[in-house]
C-alpha cells in the first residue's frame, strides 16, 4: 500500500542546513495501524508532512497505492491529497463554523453537490459519536469532541490513508483512550490505513500493529510492537518501553531489595499474549521445593496481546532452583536469570 524509499528532507537557511529526515525507507501494509515514535526533534512530524506533500522531499519516493506522491504536481497532487486525510494535535478547526460546517468544508472545496454533502456529513457525525452536536461551534466542545470533528473532517473524502500527527497529545489520558478506541473502530470498519505519529509509547502499545522508532531523522528500530516491547535494541527504544513498563521509584526500590539478598536467584519473567494468564508461579511452588518471593510485576495491553514482566526471587537448593528455571522455560515464558533490575 505505502512504500517509502530513501526519503530525505534537508532544510537550508543562512545559518546552515538541517537534515530533518535522513534516508528513511519503510513499507506499510494496507489496512494496518502503523506507529512512528520519537522524541522532540526526531524528525517524525516532518516525516508525516512529507507523506502528503505539505513538505516537499529533498529526495526519495513516497509511493501510495502505486503512485509516487513526491513526483505529482498541481491538479494531480490535489486529487491525490483527497485520498490522504490528516488530523492534528491542535485540531485546526475553523472556529467560525459549526461542527457540520467544519466537516463539510473539504467536500465544498471538492465541489460535491449539496445533497451529497449533507448525507455524508451526517454519516460522519454518527460515526464519530457527535450526534446532537451538529450545530455546536468549536468553542462549545471539549478537547475530545474537537478531535472527533477533526477525524470526521479528515474522513470526508473517503481517504485511503489517515495521517495522525500527535493527535492525542493535547488530551487527558481518559480522552486519549476514547480517541484511540475510535481510531481502532474506524480502522476495522473502513479498512483504512492509519499512520500515527507520537512521542507516547502508550499510544503505540494500545493500537499500533507495527512501530518505527525515529531519532536524529533516521529510523533506528522497526518491527512488530510486541517484539519491540520484548526486545528493544536501541537506547531510545528502551526509554520508550520504560514509559509503559517502568516506574523509576519502583525500580529503585526493587534494586535496593535485591541487594539485600545474599542467597537464591532473581529471575525476570516475560509473559506474552495468553501466557500472561498461566499460573506458572503457583505450579513452580507446587512441584519444586523452592520458595518464591514476588518482587515486582507489570503488565500492559498491546494490539497483538498482553505483555507482562514479573521479577521473582527463588530460594532453595541450587539443583532445585535450576529445575524450577528449566520448568518455567519449557512453558514458553522467557526467563532472565539475575537480570539488571535498574
Short mmCIF file of C-alpha atoms in Angstrom, two decimals:
data_model
loop_
_atom_site.label_atom_id
_atom_site.label_comp_id
_atom_site.label_asym_id
_atom_site.label_seq_id
_atom_site.Cartn_x
_atom_site.Cartn_y
_atom_site.Cartn_z
CA UNK A 1 0.00 0.00 0.00
CA UNK A 2 2.68 2.53 1.07
CA UNK A 3 6.34 2.24 0.14
CA UNK A 4 8.74 4.92 1.35
CA UNK A 5 12.19 4.73 -0.23
CA UNK A 6 15.30 6.70 0.77
CA UNK A 7 13.22 9.67 1.87
CA UNK A 8 15.20 12.77 2.80
CA UNK A 9 14.38 16.31 3.82
CA UNK A 10 17.02 18.99 4.27
CA UNK A 11 16.08 22.46 5.49
CA UNK A 12 18.53 25.13 4.36
CA UNK A 13 18.87 28.61 5.81
CA UNK A 14 21.51 31.33 6.11
CA UNK A 15 22.78 29.64 9.27
CA UNK A 16 23.30 26.28 7.60
CA UNK A 17 21.48 23.05 6.74
CA UNK A 18 19.45 20.71 8.93
CA UNK A 19 18.76 17.10 7.90
CA UNK A 20 15.26 16.61 9.34
CA UNK A 21 14.60 13.25 7.66
CA UNK A 22 17.61 11.13 6.77
CA UNK A 23 17.28 8.25 4.29
CA UNK A 24 14.07 6.71 5.67
CA UNK A 25 12.72 3.57 3.97
CA UNK A 26 9.56 1.83 5.19
CA UNK A 27 6.81 -0.42 3.84
CA UNK A 28 3.36 -0.04 5.38
CA UNK A 29 0.68 -2.60 4.63
CA UNK A 30 -2.84 -1.76 3.53
CA UNK A 31 -5.28 -1.60 6.45
CA UNK A 32 -2.71 -1.59 9.25
CA UNK A 33 -2.19 0.93 12.03
CA UNK A 34 1.47 1.90 11.84
CA UNK A 35 3.10 3.90 14.62
CA UNK A 36 6.07 6.25 14.32
CA UNK A 37 7.50 7.31 17.66
CA UNK A 38 10.26 9.72 18.58
CA UNK A 39 11.14 12.49 20.98
CA UNK A 40 11.01 16.17 20.04
CA UNK A 41 13.39 16.89 17.17
CA UNK A 42 13.49 13.28 15.95
CA UNK A 43 12.01 14.28 12.58
CA UNK A 44 8.70 12.45 12.90
CA UNK A 45 6.43 15.45 12.23
CA UNK A 46 8.44 16.43 9.17
CA UNK A 47 8.26 12.82 8.04
CA UNK A 48 4.46 12.70 8.18
CA UNK A 49 4.17 16.04 6.35
CA UNK A 50 6.26 14.58 3.54
CA UNK A 51 3.70 11.81 3.08
CA UNK A 52 1.02 14.22 1.85
CA UNK A 53 3.40 16.81 0.42
CA UNK A 54 2.76 19.50 2.99
CA UNK A 55 6.56 19.46 2.79
CA UNK A 56 8.41 18.68 -0.43
CA UNK A 57 11.06 15.97 -0.05
CA UNK A 58 14.65 16.79 -0.90
CA UNK A 59 14.91 13.31 -2.41
CA UNK A 60 13.33 9.89 -2.24
CA UNK A 61 9.98 8.30 -3.05
CA UNK A 62 6.60 8.17 -1.32
CA UNK A 63 4.57 5.58 -3.22
CA UNK A 64 0.93 5.31 -2.13
CA UNK A 65 -1.22 2.79 -3.95
CA UNK A 66 1.27 2.65 -6.84
CA UNK A 67 1.61 6.43 -7.23
CA UNK A 68 4.71 8.42 -6.24
CA UNK A 69 3.35 11.43 -4.34
CA UNK A 70 6.76 13.11 -4.49
CA UNK A 71 6.51 13.47 -8.29
CA UNK A 72 2.96 14.84 -8.55
CA UNK A 73 2.23 18.45 -9.45
CA UNK A 74 -0.78 20.80 -9.29
CA UNK A 75 -4.06 19.05 -10.16
CA UNK A 76 -2.64 15.55 -9.76
CA UNK A 77 -1.34 16.43 -6.30
CA UNK A 78 -4.66 17.99 -5.23
CA UNK A 79 -6.51 14.87 -6.29
CA UNK A 80 -4.03 12.58 -4.51
CA UNK A 81 -4.31 14.63 -1.30
CA UNK A 82 -8.06 13.97 -1.23
CA UNK A 83 -7.19 10.32 -0.59
CA UNK A 84 -4.92 11.21 2.35
CA UNK A 85 -6.73 12.52 5.43
CA UNK A 86 -4.86 14.22 8.27
CA UNK A 87 -5.65 15.05 11.89
CA UNK A 88 -3.61 17.37 14.05
CA UNK A 89 -2.56 17.87 17.66
CA UNK A 90 -4.41 21.19 18.00
CA UNK A 91 -7.42 20.21 15.85
CA UNK A 92 -7.06 23.04 13.25
CA UNK A 93 -10.81 23.64 13.17
CA UNK A 94 -12.49 26.69 11.65
CA UNK A 95 -13.78 28.48 14.75
CA UNK A 96 -16.48 30.46 12.90
CA UNK A 97 -18.02 27.25 11.53
CA UNK A 98 -20.26 24.74 13.27
CA UNK A 99 -19.43 21.05 13.64
CA UNK A 100 -21.31 20.10 10.49
CA UNK A 101 -19.85 23.01 8.52
CA UNK A 102 -16.29 22.09 9.56
CA UNK A 103 -16.85 18.53 8.37
CA UNK A 104 -18.44 19.78 5.14
CA UNK A 105 -15.55 22.11 4.31
CA UNK A 106 -13.33 19.66 2.32
CA UNK A 107 -16.41 18.43 0.44
CA UNK A 108 -17.28 22.00 -0.53
CA UNK A 109 -13.74 22.52 -1.83
CA UNK A 110 -14.11 19.32 -3.87
CA UNK A 111 -17.37 20.77 -5.29
CA UNK A 112 -19.52 17.87 -4.11
CA UNK A 113 -23.27 18.51 -4.61
CA UNK A 114 -25.07 19.93 -1.56
CA UNK A 115 -27.36 16.94 -1.07
CA UNK A 116 -24.40 14.55 -1.08
CA UNK A 117 -22.54 16.79 1.37
CA UNK A 118 -25.44 16.76 3.83
CA UNK A 119 -25.73 12.99 3.65
CA UNK A 120 -22.00 12.41 4.05
CA UNK A 121 -21.70 14.87 6.94
CA UNK A 122 -24.48 13.15 8.87
CA UNK A 123 -22.84 9.74 8.30
CA UNK A 124 -19.59 11.05 9.71
CA UNK A 125 -21.23 12.76 12.68
CA UNK A 126 -22.83 9.43 13.59
CA UNK A 127 -19.56 7.56 13.01
CA UNK A 128 -17.50 9.70 15.41
CA UNK A 129 -20.20 9.96 18.07
CA UNK A 130 -21.22 13.61 17.77
CA UNK A 131 -24.94 13.22 17.13
CA UNK A 132 -26.84 16.14 18.69
CA UNK A 133 -23.85 18.50 18.42
CA UNK A 134 -24.12 19.25 14.70
CA UNK A 135 -24.76 22.97 15.28
CA UNK A 136 -22.21 23.50 18.05
CA UNK A 137 -19.20 25.73 17.45
CA UNK A 138 -15.70 24.52 18.39
CA UNK A 139 -15.66 26.82 21.43
CA UNK A 140 -18.61 24.82 22.82
CA UNK A 141 -16.81 21.47 22.56
CA UNK A 142 -14.40 19.59 24.79
CA UNK A 143 -10.94 18.67 23.53
CA UNK A 144 -12.01 15.14 22.72
CA UNK A 145 -15.08 16.37 20.84
CA UNK A 146 -12.94 18.79 18.82
CA UNK A 147 -10.67 15.95 17.81
CA UNK A 148 -13.69 13.89 16.79
CA UNK A 149 -14.67 16.74 14.47
CA UNK A 150 -11.11 16.73 13.12
CA UNK A 151 -11.33 12.99 12.48
CA UNK A 152 -14.71 13.30 10.75
CA UNK A 153 -13.40 16.13 8.56
CA UNK A 154 -10.32 14.06 7.64
CA UNK A 155 -12.61 11.20 6.56
CA UNK A 156 -14.94 13.38 4.49
CA UNK A 157 -13.47 12.49 1.09
CA UNK A 158 -13.24 8.75 1.83
CA UNK A 159 -9.43 8.70 2.05
CA UNK A 160 -7.34 5.55 1.74
CA UNK A 161 -4.83 6.77 4.31
CA UNK A 162 -5.27 8.67 7.57
CA UNK A 163 -2.26 10.54 8.98
CA UNK A 164 -2.34 11.41 12.69
CA UNK A 165 0.21 13.98 13.85
CA UNK A 166 0.33 13.82 17.67
CA UNK A 167 -3.45 13.51 17.55
CA UNK A 168 -3.85 12.80 21.28
CA UNK A 169 -1.02 14.89 22.78
CA UNK A 170 -3.35 17.73 23.81
CA UNK A 171 -5.82 15.39 25.53
CA UNK A 172 -6.10 13.92 29.02
CA UNK A 173 -5.48 10.16 29.45
CA UNK A 174 -9.15 9.13 29.52
CA UNK A 175 -9.99 11.18 26.43
CA UNK A 176 -6.85 9.87 24.72
CA UNK A 177 -8.08 6.30 25.20
CA UNK A 178 -11.52 7.18 23.78
CA UNK A 179 -9.94 8.71 20.67
CA UNK A 180 -7.63 5.70 20.23
CA UNK A 181 -10.64 3.38 20.53
CA UNK A 182 -12.41 5.45 17.86
CA UNK A 183 -9.41 5.19 15.53
CA UNK A 184 -9.31 1.42 16.07
CA UNK A 185 -13.03 1.16 15.23
CA UNK A 186 -12.58 3.29 12.10
CA UNK A 187 -9.65 1.13 11.02
CA UNK A 188 -11.76 -2.02 11.37
CA UNK A 189 -14.94 -0.62 9.82
CA UNK A 190 -13.37 1.18 6.87
CA UNK A 191 -10.20 -0.86 6.33
CA UNK A 192 -8.32 2.44 6.49
CA UNK A 193 -4.52 2.55 6.67
CA UNK A 194 -3.54 4.72 9.65
CA UNK A 195 -0.10 6.20 10.28
CA UNK A 196 0.25 7.51 13.79
CA UNK A 197 2.98 9.95 14.90
CA UNK A 198 3.53 10.28 18.65
CA UNK A 199 6.03 10.60 21.47
CA UNK A 200 3.91 8.43 23.81
CA UNK A 201 4.53 4.68 23.95
CA UNK A 202 1.08 4.15 25.49
CA UNK A 203 -0.46 5.31 22.22
CA UNK A 204 1.71 2.91 20.21
CA UNK A 205 1.09 -0.06 22.51
CA UNK A 206 -2.67 0.42 22.52
CA UNK A 207 -3.48 0.45 18.81
CA UNK A 208 -0.43 0.03 16.54
CA UNK A 209 0.42 -3.20 14.73
CA UNK A 210 3.98 -2.17 13.96
CA UNK A 211 6.22 0.70 15.03
CA UNK A 212 9.20 2.64 13.72
CA UNK A 213 11.41 4.47 16.23
CA UNK A 214 12.93 7.72 14.96
CA UNK A 215 15.98 9.54 16.28
CA UNK A 216 18.03 12.19 14.55
CA UNK A 217 15.91 11.98 11.42
CA UNK A 218 16.53 8.26 11.00
CA UNK A 219 14.51 5.12 11.73
CA UNK A 220 16.77 3.42 14.27
CA UNK A 221 14.47 0.48 15.05
CA UNK A 222 11.37 -1.01 13.45
CA UNK A 223 9.17 -4.03 13.92
CA UNK A 224 6.13 -5.67 15.44
CA UNK A 225 5.03 -3.72 18.53
CA UNK A 226 5.04 -6.77 20.78
CA UNK A 227 8.53 -7.76 19.63
CA UNK A 228 9.82 -4.23 20.23
CA UNK A 229 8.39 -4.38 23.75
CA UNK A 230 10.07 -7.72 24.43
CA UNK A 231 13.44 -6.97 22.87
CA UNK A 232 14.11 -3.24 22.47
CA UNK A 233 17.56 -2.86 20.89
CA UNK A 234 18.30 0.85 20.86
CA UNK A 235 18.71 3.01 23.95
CA UNK A 236 15.96 5.38 22.79
CA UNK A 237 13.58 2.43 22.30
CA UNK A 238 14.30 1.17 25.81
CA UNK A 239 13.38 4.61 27.14
CA UNK A 240 10.04 4.46 25.33
CA UNK A 241 9.27 0.96 26.62
CA UNK A 242 10.15 2.23 30.10
CA UNK A 243 7.35 4.81 29.73
CA UNK A 244 4.81 1.99 29.83
CA UNK A 245 6.55 -0.83 31.68
CA UNK A 246 8.75 1.14 34.06
CA UNK A 247 8.37 3.09 37.25
CA UNK A 248 11.59 4.76 38.41
CA UNK A 249 10.65 4.77 42.10
CA UNK A 250 9.59 1.10 41.99
CA UNK A 251 12.75 0.13 40.12
CA UNK A 252 14.94 1.94 42.66
CA UNK A 253 13.11 0.17 45.47
CA UNK A 254 13.48 -3.17 43.69
CA UNK A 255 17.22 -2.65 43.25
CA UNK A 256 17.57 -1.98 46.99
CA UNK A 257 15.55 -5.09 47.88
CA UNK A 258 17.56 -7.34 45.56
CA UNK A 259 20.81 -6.01 47.04
CA UNK A 260 19.72 -7.31 50.44
CA UNK A 261 19.50 -10.93 49.27
CA UNK A 262 22.71 -12.87 49.88
CA UNK A 263 21.44 -16.18 48.51
CA UNK A 264 18.99 -17.51 45.96
CA UNK A 265 18.35 -16.42 42.39
CA UNK A 266 16.49 -13.46 40.93
CA UNK A 267 14.50 -14.04 37.73
CA UNK A 268 12.74 -11.66 35.41
CA UNK A 269 9.97 -13.47 33.54
CA UNK A 270 8.49 -12.18 30.28
CA UNK A 271 4.90 -13.21 29.52
CA UNK A 272 3.37 -12.66 26.10
CA UNK A 273 -0.24 -12.93 24.93
CA UNK A 274 -2.21 -15.76 26.50
CA UNK A 275 0.83 -16.80 28.54
CA UNK A 276 0.07 -13.87 30.86
CA UNK A 277 -2.84 -15.96 32.15
CA UNK A 278 -0.75 -19.02 33.02
CA UNK A 279 -0.37 -19.92 36.70
CA UNK A 280 3.35 -20.55 36.28
CA UNK A 281 4.46 -19.37 39.71
CA UNK A 282 1.91 -21.40 41.64
CA UNK A 283 2.87 -24.50 39.63
CA UNK A 284 6.56 -23.98 40.42
CA UNK A 285 5.77 -23.69 44.12
CA UNK A 286 3.73 -26.92 43.98
CA UNK A 287 6.21 -29.01 42.01
CA UNK A 288 9.59 -27.93 43.42
CA UNK A 289 10.90 -27.42 46.98
CA UNK A 290 11.75 -23.76 46.39
CA UNK A 291 10.41 -20.61 47.99
CA UNK A 292 9.12 -17.99 45.54
CA UNK A 293 9.04 -14.34 46.55
CA UNK A 294 7.39 -11.99 44.03
CA UNK A 295 9.27 -8.69 43.94
CA UNK A 296 7.59 -6.78 41.13
CA UNK A 297 5.10 -7.23 38.33
CA UNK A 298 3.97 -5.10 35.38
CA UNK A 299 1.57 -5.74 32.51
CA UNK A 300 0.38 -3.76 29.50
CA UNK A 301 -2.01 -4.46 26.66
CA UNK A 302 -0.83 -4.20 23.05
CA UNK A 303 -2.73 -4.63 19.80
CA UNK A 304 -1.15 -8.09 19.49
CA UNK A 305 -1.97 -9.17 23.05
CA UNK A 306 -0.84 -8.62 26.62
CA UNK A 307 2.80 -8.26 27.56
CA UNK A 308 3.94 -8.55 31.16
CA UNK A 309 7.08 -8.87 33.26
CA UNK A 310 7.42 -10.44 36.69
CA UNK A 311 10.52 -10.27 38.90
CA UNK A 312 10.79 -13.09 41.45
CA UNK A 313 13.37 -14.35 43.95
CA UNK A 314 13.84 -18.11 44.33
CA UNK A 315 15.49 -19.70 47.35
CA UNK A 316 16.27 -23.35 47.97
CA UNK A 317 18.76 -25.97 46.88
CA UNK A 318 20.71 -24.89 43.77
CA UNK A 319 19.72 -28.05 41.92
CA UNK A 320 16.03 -27.48 42.70
CA UNK A 321 16.28 -23.84 41.57
CA UNK A 322 17.78 -24.95 38.25
CA UNK A 323 14.99 -27.48 37.78
CA UNK A 324 12.40 -24.77 38.51
CA UNK A 325 14.02 -22.43 35.97
CA UNK A 326 14.03 -25.22 33.40
CA UNK A 327 10.34 -25.87 34.03
CA UNK A 328 9.48 -22.17 33.60
CA UNK A 329 11.48 -22.00 30.36
CA UNK A 330 9.60 -25.00 28.97
CA UNK A 331 6.29 -23.17 29.41
CA UNK A 332 7.47 -20.69 26.72
CA UNK A 333 7.83 -17.93 29.29
CA UNK A 334 11.06 -16.08 28.57
CA UNK A 335 13.44 -16.11 31.56
CA UNK A 336 16.28 -13.77 32.51
CA UNK A 337 18.47 -15.05 35.34
CA UNK A 338 19.92 -12.44 37.71
CA UNK A 339 18.86 -9.59 35.42
CA UNK A 340 19.94 -5.99 35.70
CA UNK A 341 16.88 -4.67 37.51
CA UNK A 342 17.62 -0.98 37.00
#
